XYZ file of C-alpha atoms in Angstrom:
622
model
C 0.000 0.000 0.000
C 1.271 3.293 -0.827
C 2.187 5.925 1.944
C -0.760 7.580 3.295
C -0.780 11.105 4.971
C -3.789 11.541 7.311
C -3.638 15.427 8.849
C -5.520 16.649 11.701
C -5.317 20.579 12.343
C -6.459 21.573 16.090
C -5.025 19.227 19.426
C -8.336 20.143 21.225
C -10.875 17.529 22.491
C -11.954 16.159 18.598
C -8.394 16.310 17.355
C -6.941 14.894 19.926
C -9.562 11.894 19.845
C -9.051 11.435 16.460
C -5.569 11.264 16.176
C -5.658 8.402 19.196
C -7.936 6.547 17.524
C -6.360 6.693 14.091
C -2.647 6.054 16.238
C -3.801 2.660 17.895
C -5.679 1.572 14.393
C -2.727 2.068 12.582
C 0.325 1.403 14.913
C 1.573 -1.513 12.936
C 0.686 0.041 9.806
C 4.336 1.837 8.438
C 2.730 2.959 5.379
C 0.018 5.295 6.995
C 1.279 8.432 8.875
C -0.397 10.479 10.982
C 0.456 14.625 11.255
C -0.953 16.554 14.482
C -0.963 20.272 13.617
C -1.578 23.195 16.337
C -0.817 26.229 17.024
C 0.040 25.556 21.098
C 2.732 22.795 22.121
C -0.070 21.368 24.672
C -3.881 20.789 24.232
C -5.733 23.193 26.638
C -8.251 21.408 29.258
C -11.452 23.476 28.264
C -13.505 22.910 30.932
C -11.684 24.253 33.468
C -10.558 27.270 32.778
C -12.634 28.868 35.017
C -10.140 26.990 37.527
C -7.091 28.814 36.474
C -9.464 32.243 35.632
C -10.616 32.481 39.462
C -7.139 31.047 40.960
C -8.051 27.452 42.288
C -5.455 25.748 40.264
C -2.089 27.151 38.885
C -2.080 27.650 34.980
C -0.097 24.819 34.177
C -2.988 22.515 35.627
C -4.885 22.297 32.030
C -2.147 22.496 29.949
C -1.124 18.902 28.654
C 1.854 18.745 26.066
C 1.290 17.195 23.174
C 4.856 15.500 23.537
C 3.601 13.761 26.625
C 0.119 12.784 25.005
C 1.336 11.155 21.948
C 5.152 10.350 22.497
C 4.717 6.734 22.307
C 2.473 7.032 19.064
C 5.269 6.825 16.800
C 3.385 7.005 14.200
C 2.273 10.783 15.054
C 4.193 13.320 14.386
C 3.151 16.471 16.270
C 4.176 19.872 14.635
C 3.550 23.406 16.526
C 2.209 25.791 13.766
C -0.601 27.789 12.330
C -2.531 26.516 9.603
C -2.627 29.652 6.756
C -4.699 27.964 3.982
C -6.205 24.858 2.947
C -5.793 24.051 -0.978
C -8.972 21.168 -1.236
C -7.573 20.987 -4.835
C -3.894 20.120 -4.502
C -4.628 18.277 -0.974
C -1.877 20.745 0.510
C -1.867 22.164 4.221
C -0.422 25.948 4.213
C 1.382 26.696 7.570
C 3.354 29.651 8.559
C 6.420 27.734 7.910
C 5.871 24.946 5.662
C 3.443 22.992 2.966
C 1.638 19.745 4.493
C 0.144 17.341 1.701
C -2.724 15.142 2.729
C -4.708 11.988 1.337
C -7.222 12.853 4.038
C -7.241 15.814 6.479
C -9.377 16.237 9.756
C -10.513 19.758 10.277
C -10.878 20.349 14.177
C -9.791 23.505 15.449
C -12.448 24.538 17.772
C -14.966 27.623 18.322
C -14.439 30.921 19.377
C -16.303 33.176 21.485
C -19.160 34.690 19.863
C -19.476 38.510 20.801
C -22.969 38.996 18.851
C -21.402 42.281 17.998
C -22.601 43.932 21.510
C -20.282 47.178 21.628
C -17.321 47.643 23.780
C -17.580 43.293 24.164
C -14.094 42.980 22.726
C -12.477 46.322 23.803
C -13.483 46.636 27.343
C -14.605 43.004 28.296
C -12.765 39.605 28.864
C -14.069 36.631 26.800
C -13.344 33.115 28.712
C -12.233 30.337 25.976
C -8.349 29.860 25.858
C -5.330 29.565 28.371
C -5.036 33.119 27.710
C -7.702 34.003 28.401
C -7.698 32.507 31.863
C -5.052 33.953 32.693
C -5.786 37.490 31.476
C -8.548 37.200 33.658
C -6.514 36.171 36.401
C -4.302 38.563 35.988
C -6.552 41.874 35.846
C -8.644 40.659 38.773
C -5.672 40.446 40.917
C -4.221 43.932 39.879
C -7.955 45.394 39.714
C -8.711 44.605 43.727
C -5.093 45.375 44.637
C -5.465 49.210 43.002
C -9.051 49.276 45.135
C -7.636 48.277 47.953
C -5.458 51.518 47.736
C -8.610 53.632 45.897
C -10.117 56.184 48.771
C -12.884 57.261 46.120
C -16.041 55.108 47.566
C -17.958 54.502 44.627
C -14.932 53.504 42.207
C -13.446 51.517 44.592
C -16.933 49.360 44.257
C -16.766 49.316 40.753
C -13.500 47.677 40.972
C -14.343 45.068 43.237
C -17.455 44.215 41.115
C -17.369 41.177 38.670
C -20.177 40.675 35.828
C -20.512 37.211 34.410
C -22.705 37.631 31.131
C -24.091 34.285 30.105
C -25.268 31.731 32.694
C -24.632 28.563 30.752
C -21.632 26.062 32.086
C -18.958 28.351 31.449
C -20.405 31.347 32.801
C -22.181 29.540 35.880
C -18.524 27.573 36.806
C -17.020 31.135 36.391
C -19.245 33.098 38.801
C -18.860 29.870 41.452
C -15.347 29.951 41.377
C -15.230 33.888 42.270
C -17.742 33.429 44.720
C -14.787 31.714 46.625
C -11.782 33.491 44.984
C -12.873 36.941 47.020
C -12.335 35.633 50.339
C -8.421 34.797 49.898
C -8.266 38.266 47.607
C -10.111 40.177 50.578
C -7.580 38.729 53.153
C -4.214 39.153 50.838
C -5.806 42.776 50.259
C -6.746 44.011 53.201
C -10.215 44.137 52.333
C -13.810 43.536 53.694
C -15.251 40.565 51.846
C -18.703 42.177 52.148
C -17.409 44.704 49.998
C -17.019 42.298 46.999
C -19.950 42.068 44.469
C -20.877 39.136 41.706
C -23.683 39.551 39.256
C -24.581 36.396 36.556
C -26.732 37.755 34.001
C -28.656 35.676 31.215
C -30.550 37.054 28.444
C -32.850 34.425 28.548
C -35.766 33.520 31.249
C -33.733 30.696 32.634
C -30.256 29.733 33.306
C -28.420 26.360 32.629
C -30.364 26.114 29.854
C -29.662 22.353 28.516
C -30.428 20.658 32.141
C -33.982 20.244 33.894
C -35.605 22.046 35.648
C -34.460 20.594 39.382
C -30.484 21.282 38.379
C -31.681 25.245 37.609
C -33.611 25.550 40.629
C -31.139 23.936 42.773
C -28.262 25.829 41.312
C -29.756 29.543 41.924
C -30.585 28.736 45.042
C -27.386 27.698 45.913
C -25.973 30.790 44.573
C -28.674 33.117 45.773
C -27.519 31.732 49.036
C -23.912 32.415 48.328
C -24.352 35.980 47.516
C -24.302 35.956 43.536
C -26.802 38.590 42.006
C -29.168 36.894 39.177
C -30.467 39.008 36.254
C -32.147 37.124 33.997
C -34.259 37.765 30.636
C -32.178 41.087 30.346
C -28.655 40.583 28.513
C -25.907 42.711 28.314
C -26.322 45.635 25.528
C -22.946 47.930 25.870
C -19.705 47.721 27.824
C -17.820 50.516 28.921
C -14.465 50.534 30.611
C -15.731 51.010 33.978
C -19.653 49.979 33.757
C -21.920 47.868 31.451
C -25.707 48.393 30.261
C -28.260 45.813 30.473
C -30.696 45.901 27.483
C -33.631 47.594 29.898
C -31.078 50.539 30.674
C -29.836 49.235 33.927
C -25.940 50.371 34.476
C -23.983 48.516 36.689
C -20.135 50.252 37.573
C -17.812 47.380 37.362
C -14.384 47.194 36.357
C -14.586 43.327 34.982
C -17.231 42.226 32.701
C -16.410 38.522 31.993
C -18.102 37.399 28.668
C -19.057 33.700 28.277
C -22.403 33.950 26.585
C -21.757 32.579 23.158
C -19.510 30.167 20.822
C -19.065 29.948 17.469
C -16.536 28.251 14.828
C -12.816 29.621 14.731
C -13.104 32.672 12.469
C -9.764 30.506 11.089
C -11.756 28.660 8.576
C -13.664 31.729 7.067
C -11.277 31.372 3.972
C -11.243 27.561 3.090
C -14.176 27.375 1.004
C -16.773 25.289 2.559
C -20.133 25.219 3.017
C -20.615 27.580 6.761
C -23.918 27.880 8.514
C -24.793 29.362 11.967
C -22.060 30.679 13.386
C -19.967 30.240 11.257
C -19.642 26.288 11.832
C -18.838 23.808 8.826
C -21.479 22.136 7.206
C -20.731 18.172 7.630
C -22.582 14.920 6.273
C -23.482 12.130 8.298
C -19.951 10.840 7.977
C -18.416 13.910 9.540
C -17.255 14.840 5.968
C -17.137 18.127 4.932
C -20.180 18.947 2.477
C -18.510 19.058 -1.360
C -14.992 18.665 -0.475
C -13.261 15.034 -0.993
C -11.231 13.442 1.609
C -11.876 16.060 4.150
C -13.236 15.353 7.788
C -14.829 17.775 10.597
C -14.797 17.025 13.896
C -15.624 19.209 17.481
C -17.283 22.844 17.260
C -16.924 23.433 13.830
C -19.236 21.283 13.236
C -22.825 22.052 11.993
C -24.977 18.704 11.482
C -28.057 18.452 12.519
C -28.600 14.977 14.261
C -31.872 13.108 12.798
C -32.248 11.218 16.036
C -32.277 14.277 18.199
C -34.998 16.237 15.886
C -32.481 17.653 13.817
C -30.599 19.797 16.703
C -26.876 20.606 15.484
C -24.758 18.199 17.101
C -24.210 20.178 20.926
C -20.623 22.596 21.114
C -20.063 19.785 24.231
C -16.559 18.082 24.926
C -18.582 14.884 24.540
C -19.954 16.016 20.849
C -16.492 17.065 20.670
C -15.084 13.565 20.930
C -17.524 11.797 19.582
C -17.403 13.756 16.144
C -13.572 13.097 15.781
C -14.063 9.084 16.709
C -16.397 9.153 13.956
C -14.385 10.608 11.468
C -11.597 8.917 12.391
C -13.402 5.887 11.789
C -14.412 7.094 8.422
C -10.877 7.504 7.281
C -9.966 4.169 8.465
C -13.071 2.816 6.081
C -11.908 4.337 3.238
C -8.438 3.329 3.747
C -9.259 -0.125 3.640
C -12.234 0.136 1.602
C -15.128 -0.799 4.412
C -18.523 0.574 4.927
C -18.231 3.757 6.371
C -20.220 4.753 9.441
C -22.776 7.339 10.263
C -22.303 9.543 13.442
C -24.655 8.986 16.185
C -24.368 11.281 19.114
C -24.703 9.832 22.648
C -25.095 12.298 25.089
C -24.421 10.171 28.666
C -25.407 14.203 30.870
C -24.400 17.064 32.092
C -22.514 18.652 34.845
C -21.932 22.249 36.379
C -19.640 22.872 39.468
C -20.650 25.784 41.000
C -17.207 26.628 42.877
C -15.135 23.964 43.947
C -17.444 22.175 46.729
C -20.780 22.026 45.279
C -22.216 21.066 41.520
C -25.314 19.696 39.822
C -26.091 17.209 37.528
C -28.198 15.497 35.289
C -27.112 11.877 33.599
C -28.771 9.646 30.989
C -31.793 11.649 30.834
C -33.352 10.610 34.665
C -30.404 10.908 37.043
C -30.904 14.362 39.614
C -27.348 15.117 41.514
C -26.543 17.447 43.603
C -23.513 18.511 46.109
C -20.795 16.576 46.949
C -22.475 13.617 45.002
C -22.191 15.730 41.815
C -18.668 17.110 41.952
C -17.651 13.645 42.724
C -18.701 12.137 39.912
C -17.450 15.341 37.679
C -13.827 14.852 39.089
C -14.768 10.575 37.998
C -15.569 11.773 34.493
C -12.666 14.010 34.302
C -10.182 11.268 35.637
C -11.896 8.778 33.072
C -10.807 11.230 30.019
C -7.508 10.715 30.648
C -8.072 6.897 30.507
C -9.074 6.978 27.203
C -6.446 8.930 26.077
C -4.330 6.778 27.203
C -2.427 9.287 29.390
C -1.242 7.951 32.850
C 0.889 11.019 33.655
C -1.795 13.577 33.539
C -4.385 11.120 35.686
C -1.909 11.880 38.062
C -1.343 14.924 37.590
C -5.219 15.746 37.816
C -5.484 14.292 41.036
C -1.974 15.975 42.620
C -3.516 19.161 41.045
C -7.378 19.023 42.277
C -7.122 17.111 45.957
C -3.427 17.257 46.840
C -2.349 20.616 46.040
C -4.997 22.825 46.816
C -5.369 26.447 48.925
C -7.764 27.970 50.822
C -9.939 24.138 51.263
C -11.121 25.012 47.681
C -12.145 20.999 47.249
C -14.804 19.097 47.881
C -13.146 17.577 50.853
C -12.064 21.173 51.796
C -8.494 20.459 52.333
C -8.345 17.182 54.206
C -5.904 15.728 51.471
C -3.956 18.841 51.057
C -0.227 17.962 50.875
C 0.550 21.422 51.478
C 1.336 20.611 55.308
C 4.942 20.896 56.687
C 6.377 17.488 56.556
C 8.950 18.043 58.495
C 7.979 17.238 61.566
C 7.365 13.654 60.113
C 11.046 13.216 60.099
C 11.626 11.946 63.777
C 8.383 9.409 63.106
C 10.014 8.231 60.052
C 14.073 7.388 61.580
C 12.178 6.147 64.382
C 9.749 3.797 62.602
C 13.050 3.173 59.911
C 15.245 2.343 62.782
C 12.355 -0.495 63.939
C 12.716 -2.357 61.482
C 16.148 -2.312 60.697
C 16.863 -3.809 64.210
C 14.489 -6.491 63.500
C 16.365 -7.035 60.487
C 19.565 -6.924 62.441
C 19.040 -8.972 64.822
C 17.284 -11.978 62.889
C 20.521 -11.872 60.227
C 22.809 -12.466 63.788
C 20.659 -15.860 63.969
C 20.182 -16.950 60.465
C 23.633 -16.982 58.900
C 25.346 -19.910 61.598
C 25.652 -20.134 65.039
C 27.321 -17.236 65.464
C 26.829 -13.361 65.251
C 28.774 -10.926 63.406
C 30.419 -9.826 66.741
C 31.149 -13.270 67.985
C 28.047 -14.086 70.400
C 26.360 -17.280 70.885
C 22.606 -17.214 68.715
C 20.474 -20.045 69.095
C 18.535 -20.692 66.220
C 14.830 -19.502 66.711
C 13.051 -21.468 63.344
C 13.196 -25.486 64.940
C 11.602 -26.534 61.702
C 14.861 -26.446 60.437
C 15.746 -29.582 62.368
C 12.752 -31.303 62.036
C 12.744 -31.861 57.858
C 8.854 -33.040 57.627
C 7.877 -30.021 59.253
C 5.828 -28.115 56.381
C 6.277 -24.935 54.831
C 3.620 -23.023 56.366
C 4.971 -23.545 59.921
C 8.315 -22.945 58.351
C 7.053 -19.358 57.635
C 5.049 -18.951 60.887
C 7.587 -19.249 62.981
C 9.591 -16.337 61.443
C 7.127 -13.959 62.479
C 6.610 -16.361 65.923
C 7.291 -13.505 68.105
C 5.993 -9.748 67.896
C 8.515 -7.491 66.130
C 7.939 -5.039 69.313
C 5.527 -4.727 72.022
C 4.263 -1.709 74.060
C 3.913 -2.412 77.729
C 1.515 -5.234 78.901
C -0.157 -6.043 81.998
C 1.769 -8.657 83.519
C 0.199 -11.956 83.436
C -1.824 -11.435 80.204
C -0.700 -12.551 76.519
C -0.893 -9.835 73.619
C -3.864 -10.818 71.194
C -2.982 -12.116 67.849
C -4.413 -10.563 64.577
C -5.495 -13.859 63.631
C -4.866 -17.405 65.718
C -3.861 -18.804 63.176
C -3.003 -18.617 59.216
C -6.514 -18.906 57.282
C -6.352 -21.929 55.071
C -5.845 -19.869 51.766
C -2.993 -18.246 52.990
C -1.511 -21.875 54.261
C -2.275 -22.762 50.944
C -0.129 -19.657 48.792
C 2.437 -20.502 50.927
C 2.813 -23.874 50.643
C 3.165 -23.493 46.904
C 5.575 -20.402 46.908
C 7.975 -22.426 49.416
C 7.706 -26.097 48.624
C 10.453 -27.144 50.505
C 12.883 -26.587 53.182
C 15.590 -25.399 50.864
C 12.942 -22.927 49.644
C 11.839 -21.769 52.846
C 15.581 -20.641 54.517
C 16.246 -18.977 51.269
C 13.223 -17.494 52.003
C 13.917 -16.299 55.581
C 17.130 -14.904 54.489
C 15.604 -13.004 51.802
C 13.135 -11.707 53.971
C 15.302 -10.973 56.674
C 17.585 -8.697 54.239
C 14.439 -6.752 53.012
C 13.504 -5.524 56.527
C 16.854 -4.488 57.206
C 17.053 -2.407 53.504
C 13.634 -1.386 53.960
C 14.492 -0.290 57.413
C 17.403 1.962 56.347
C 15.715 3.161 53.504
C 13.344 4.402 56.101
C 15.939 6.329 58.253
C 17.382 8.074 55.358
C 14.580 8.815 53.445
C 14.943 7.114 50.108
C 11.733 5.608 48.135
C 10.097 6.328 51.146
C 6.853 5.712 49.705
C 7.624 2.322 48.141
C 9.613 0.740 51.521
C 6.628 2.254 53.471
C 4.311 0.375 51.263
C 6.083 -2.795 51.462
C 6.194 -2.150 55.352
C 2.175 -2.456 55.319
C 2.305 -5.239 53.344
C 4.525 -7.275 55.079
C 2.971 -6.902 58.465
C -0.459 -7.878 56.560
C 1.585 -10.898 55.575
C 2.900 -11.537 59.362
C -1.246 -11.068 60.852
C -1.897 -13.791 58.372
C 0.560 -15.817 59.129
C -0.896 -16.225 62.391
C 1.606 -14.944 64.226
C 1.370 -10.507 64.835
C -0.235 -9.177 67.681
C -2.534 -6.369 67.894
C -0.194 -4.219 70.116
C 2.019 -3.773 66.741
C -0.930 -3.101 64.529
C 0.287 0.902 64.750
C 2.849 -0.161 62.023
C 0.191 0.006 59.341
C -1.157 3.512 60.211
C 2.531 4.787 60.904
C 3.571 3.951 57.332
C 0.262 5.442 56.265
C 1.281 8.668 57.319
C 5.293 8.467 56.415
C 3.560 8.265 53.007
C 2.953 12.031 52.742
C 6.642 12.326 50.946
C 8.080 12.911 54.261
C 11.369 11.412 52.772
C 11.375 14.660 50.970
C 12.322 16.375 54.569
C 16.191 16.036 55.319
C 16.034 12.616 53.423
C 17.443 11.617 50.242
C 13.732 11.323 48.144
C 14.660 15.602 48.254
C 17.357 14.459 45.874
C 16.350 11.465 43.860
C 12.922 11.859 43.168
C 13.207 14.862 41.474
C 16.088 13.467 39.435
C 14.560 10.339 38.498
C 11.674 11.734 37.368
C 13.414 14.296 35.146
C 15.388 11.199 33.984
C 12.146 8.544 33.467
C 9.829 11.569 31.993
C 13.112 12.265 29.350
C 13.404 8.404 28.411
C 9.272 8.094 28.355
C 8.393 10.977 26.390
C 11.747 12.456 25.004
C 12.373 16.164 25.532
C 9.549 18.572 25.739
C 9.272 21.758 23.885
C 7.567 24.960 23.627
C 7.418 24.374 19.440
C 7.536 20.857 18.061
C 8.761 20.814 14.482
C 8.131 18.051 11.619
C 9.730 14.595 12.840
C 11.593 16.612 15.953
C 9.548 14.910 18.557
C 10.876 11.393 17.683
């Protein structure tokens, strides 16, 4: 088969999804190769922006490289550039610095806010749908209530401290519930009175959340009613000045931030590649996500304008689940052609939707009959979020997403309001951890004096303590209870009373793994020795702080080994919440993890994913 050149322009939700599907089709395919074209070095997490906007999570939170996501696809090569012109004629890609040619391309470059040509929207307002635009936002509403904080005039000092949210769909209703909390950690870092602080959402229309029931709008205004947020609705925004904005009945609010989110339409990019637009500028596509009288060319994401028979011929929703859904299916559509199969028509499947309103509360409506609400809702947003990076196959950033929303988070701005905040000193961990360390190496110590002969290293007498040894039809599952026959420590008992065991006994099953992992005698003192060195490394590993994670885990799971052996007592059982806790990174603090984590992962994340880069270039990234 001759080389094919499949090109996707835009690494947003549709392009990305395509190009993933079209990797893992193809991976063993040589001939077929697959060009990723964006203007950004990273794909841009959409739905949270209003995250970064309002200062929950740093910037670098929803920015994922495109290095990272596609490294191991060698069969992608990912290019940062700006598409200039499409020729549908000569199948050629224009960039700003080169010529792409393409047997099929994938169009998916997004949407753009939609200003409805309202005056002053662009000059004097702030539009919500881009990294940079988050942090723009950021940015001026940090500066804006610092200069009020110094501003003696009354009424412009409330104008500055007064945010306008125009639109009350997801984006704007996430935006206006992240600010909501935002003001209290600007009014303390200011100076200020948080009473002082003022939020408006307004919504042209009668309702807001428009694409959810009923219950989900009621229970969201309520909740921000109750919060403090100011509702207009059925009375949009007509004119926005510098330091005010008019509603369409001739209401003026002052305010120094008008934050626009009430509209989308497609990238004004694709004005000049001559194909068939319709509202809003979006693409006109078939039922096979190709473009309507152009060959060999795919849409996929907000561009897209095709209107979905099952769903009484609504376009397909501007949703990150349209999103993906539109680039599987022309994806799929590519791979038909290629190998000359039946092609397949797009079906949307719409499983809900869900709005966090700030960081501890939500709503929610799934599959068309499930209500959420509260903790229950953001729950299963964060689930849904955590599952995208599943299917992108990206391990690193499901990490990353969970360090970012639960582990390093201020002001309790989480829906378990800072319990798992690793932001604690860890310091003071140190004395728990050479302590707990120095435990077990001294167990480890002083089993090696009695396992290697007769004799310690310093020349002492040791009795054996395992008499299977010298009985040899003794059976390997007494062969490993009696290594753990006696508690590692105690604490102080009452004198005439034994310590309870764990368990009385091994269970059966366990009797039974054991038996066939040590099948013999020979087996089980090889065994004994082994073990006996890995309590003494883990144990020094411990005290110095080095994987302290990993020996802390293995801690916990050797003492669940020892309680089902039979043979731990319940007086030790603080070894398994004590590692627990040394699991915070407290080898990080005056240990040597401060040192070798950060080196080994600079080292694993080069070898994994190769160097990253602010601009990939053609075949660089391999």
């Amino acid at each position: 088969m001759a080389t094919k050149n499949i090109v996707v322009v835009g690494a947003g939700y549709a392009g990305v999804a395509a190009t993933k599907k079209l990797s893992k089709h193809f991976k063993k395919d040589k001939d077929v190769v697959i060009t990723l074209i964006d203007k950004h070095s990273y794909q841009t997490y959409m739905t949270e922006l209003h995250e970064v906007a309002a200062g929950r999570v740093e910037p670098d939170a929803i920015q994922y490289d495109l290095q990272r996501l596609f490294a191991r696809q060698k069969n992608v090569d990912v290019v940062t550039d700006e598409v200039l012109h499409v020729d549908h004629d000569a199948k050629t890609v224009k960039t700003v610095k080169t010529v792409f040619t393409y047997d099929y391309l994938i169009l998916a470059m997004g949407g753009e806010p939609n200003t409805f040509n309202v005056p002053g929207v662009k000059e004097n307002g702030f539009t919500l749908w881009s990294w940079e635009d988050a942090n723009t936002i950021r940015r001026h509403i940090k500066d804006t209530v610092e200069a009020a904080s110094n501003e003696h005039d009354v009424e412009k000092r409330k104008a500055m401290l007064t945010a306008v949210v125009s639109g009350a769909g997801f984006t704007g209703v996430e935006m206006v519930g992240e600010l909501m909390e935002w003001k209290e950690r600007l009014a303390k870092d200011n100076k200020l009175n948080v009473d002082e602080f003022s939020l408006y959402l307004v919504e042209a229309a009668p309702k807001i959340l428009g694409v959810v029931t009923e219950k989900e709008q009621t229970k969201a205004e309520n909740y921000m009613l109750k919060k403090g947020i100011q509702i207009i609705k059925g009375n949009g925004v007509a004119n926005v000045e510098k330091d005010s904005i008019e509603l369409t009945d001739g209401t003026v609010i002052p305010t120094h931030t008008l934050i626009w989110t009430a509209g989308v339409k497609a990238t004004s990019d694709v004005e000049g590649y001559g194909m068939e637009t319709a509202r809003a500028g979006r693409l006109v596509a078939n039922d096979f996500m190709e473009a309507k009288g152009v060959k060999d060319v795919y849409l996929a994401g907000d561009i897209v304008y095709y209107e979905e028979p099952e769903k009484d011929n609504t376009p397909v929703p501007q949703i990150v689940q349209s999103a993906e859904q539109t680039g599987h299916t022309a994806a799929a559509n590519i791979i038909a052609s290629i190998e000359g199969k039946e092609k397949t028509k797009h079906k949307g499947n719409y499983q809900g939707f869900m709005v966090s309103i700030g960081s501890r509360y939500g709503v929610a409506y799934l599959m068309d009959k499930i209500h959420l609400s509260g903790f229950i809702a953001m729950f299963v947003k964060h689930m849904v979020n955590l599952l995208y990076f599943l299917t992108i196959g990206s391990a690193f950033y499901f990490v990353q997403y969970i360090r970012h929303e639960f582990f390093f988070i201020k002001d309790e701005r989480n829906i378990f309001r800072g319990h798992l905040s690793r932001l604690g000193n860890i310091l003071w961990s140190v004395p728990l951890r050479v302590f707990y360390g120095s435990m077990w190496a001294w167990e480890g110590l002083k089993k090696t004096f009695g396992l290697f002969g007769t004799t310690s290293w310093f020349g002492d007498e040791i009795v054996l303590p395992f008499e299977w040894l010298k009985d040899p039809t003794t059976g390997a599952s007494q062969a490993v209870e009696e290594v753990v026959a006696k508690p590692v420590f105690g604490l102080s008992y009452v004198y005439g009373e034994e310590p309870m065991m764990v368990f009385s006994k091994a269970p059966g099953w366990f009797n039974w793994i054991m038996e066939i992992m040590i099948p013999n005698q020979d087996v089980a003192l090889f065994f004994q020795k082994f073990m006996t060195i890995v309590e003494l490394l883990i144990g020094l590993a411990i005290i110095v702080g080095l994987f302290t994670w990993l020996a802390n885990a293995a801690t916990i799971a050797l003492v669940i080994s020892f309680a089902l052996s039979g043979m731990f007592y319940w007086v030790n059982i603080w070894f398994i919440p004590v590692a627990f806790s040394l699991m915070n990174g407290s080898g990080r603090a005056l240990g040597l993890d401060y040192y070798v984590m950060p080196w080994l992962q600079k080292k694993l994340s080069k070898w994994w994913y190769g160097d990253v880069k602010s601009i990939y270039e053609t075949g660089i990234q391999k």
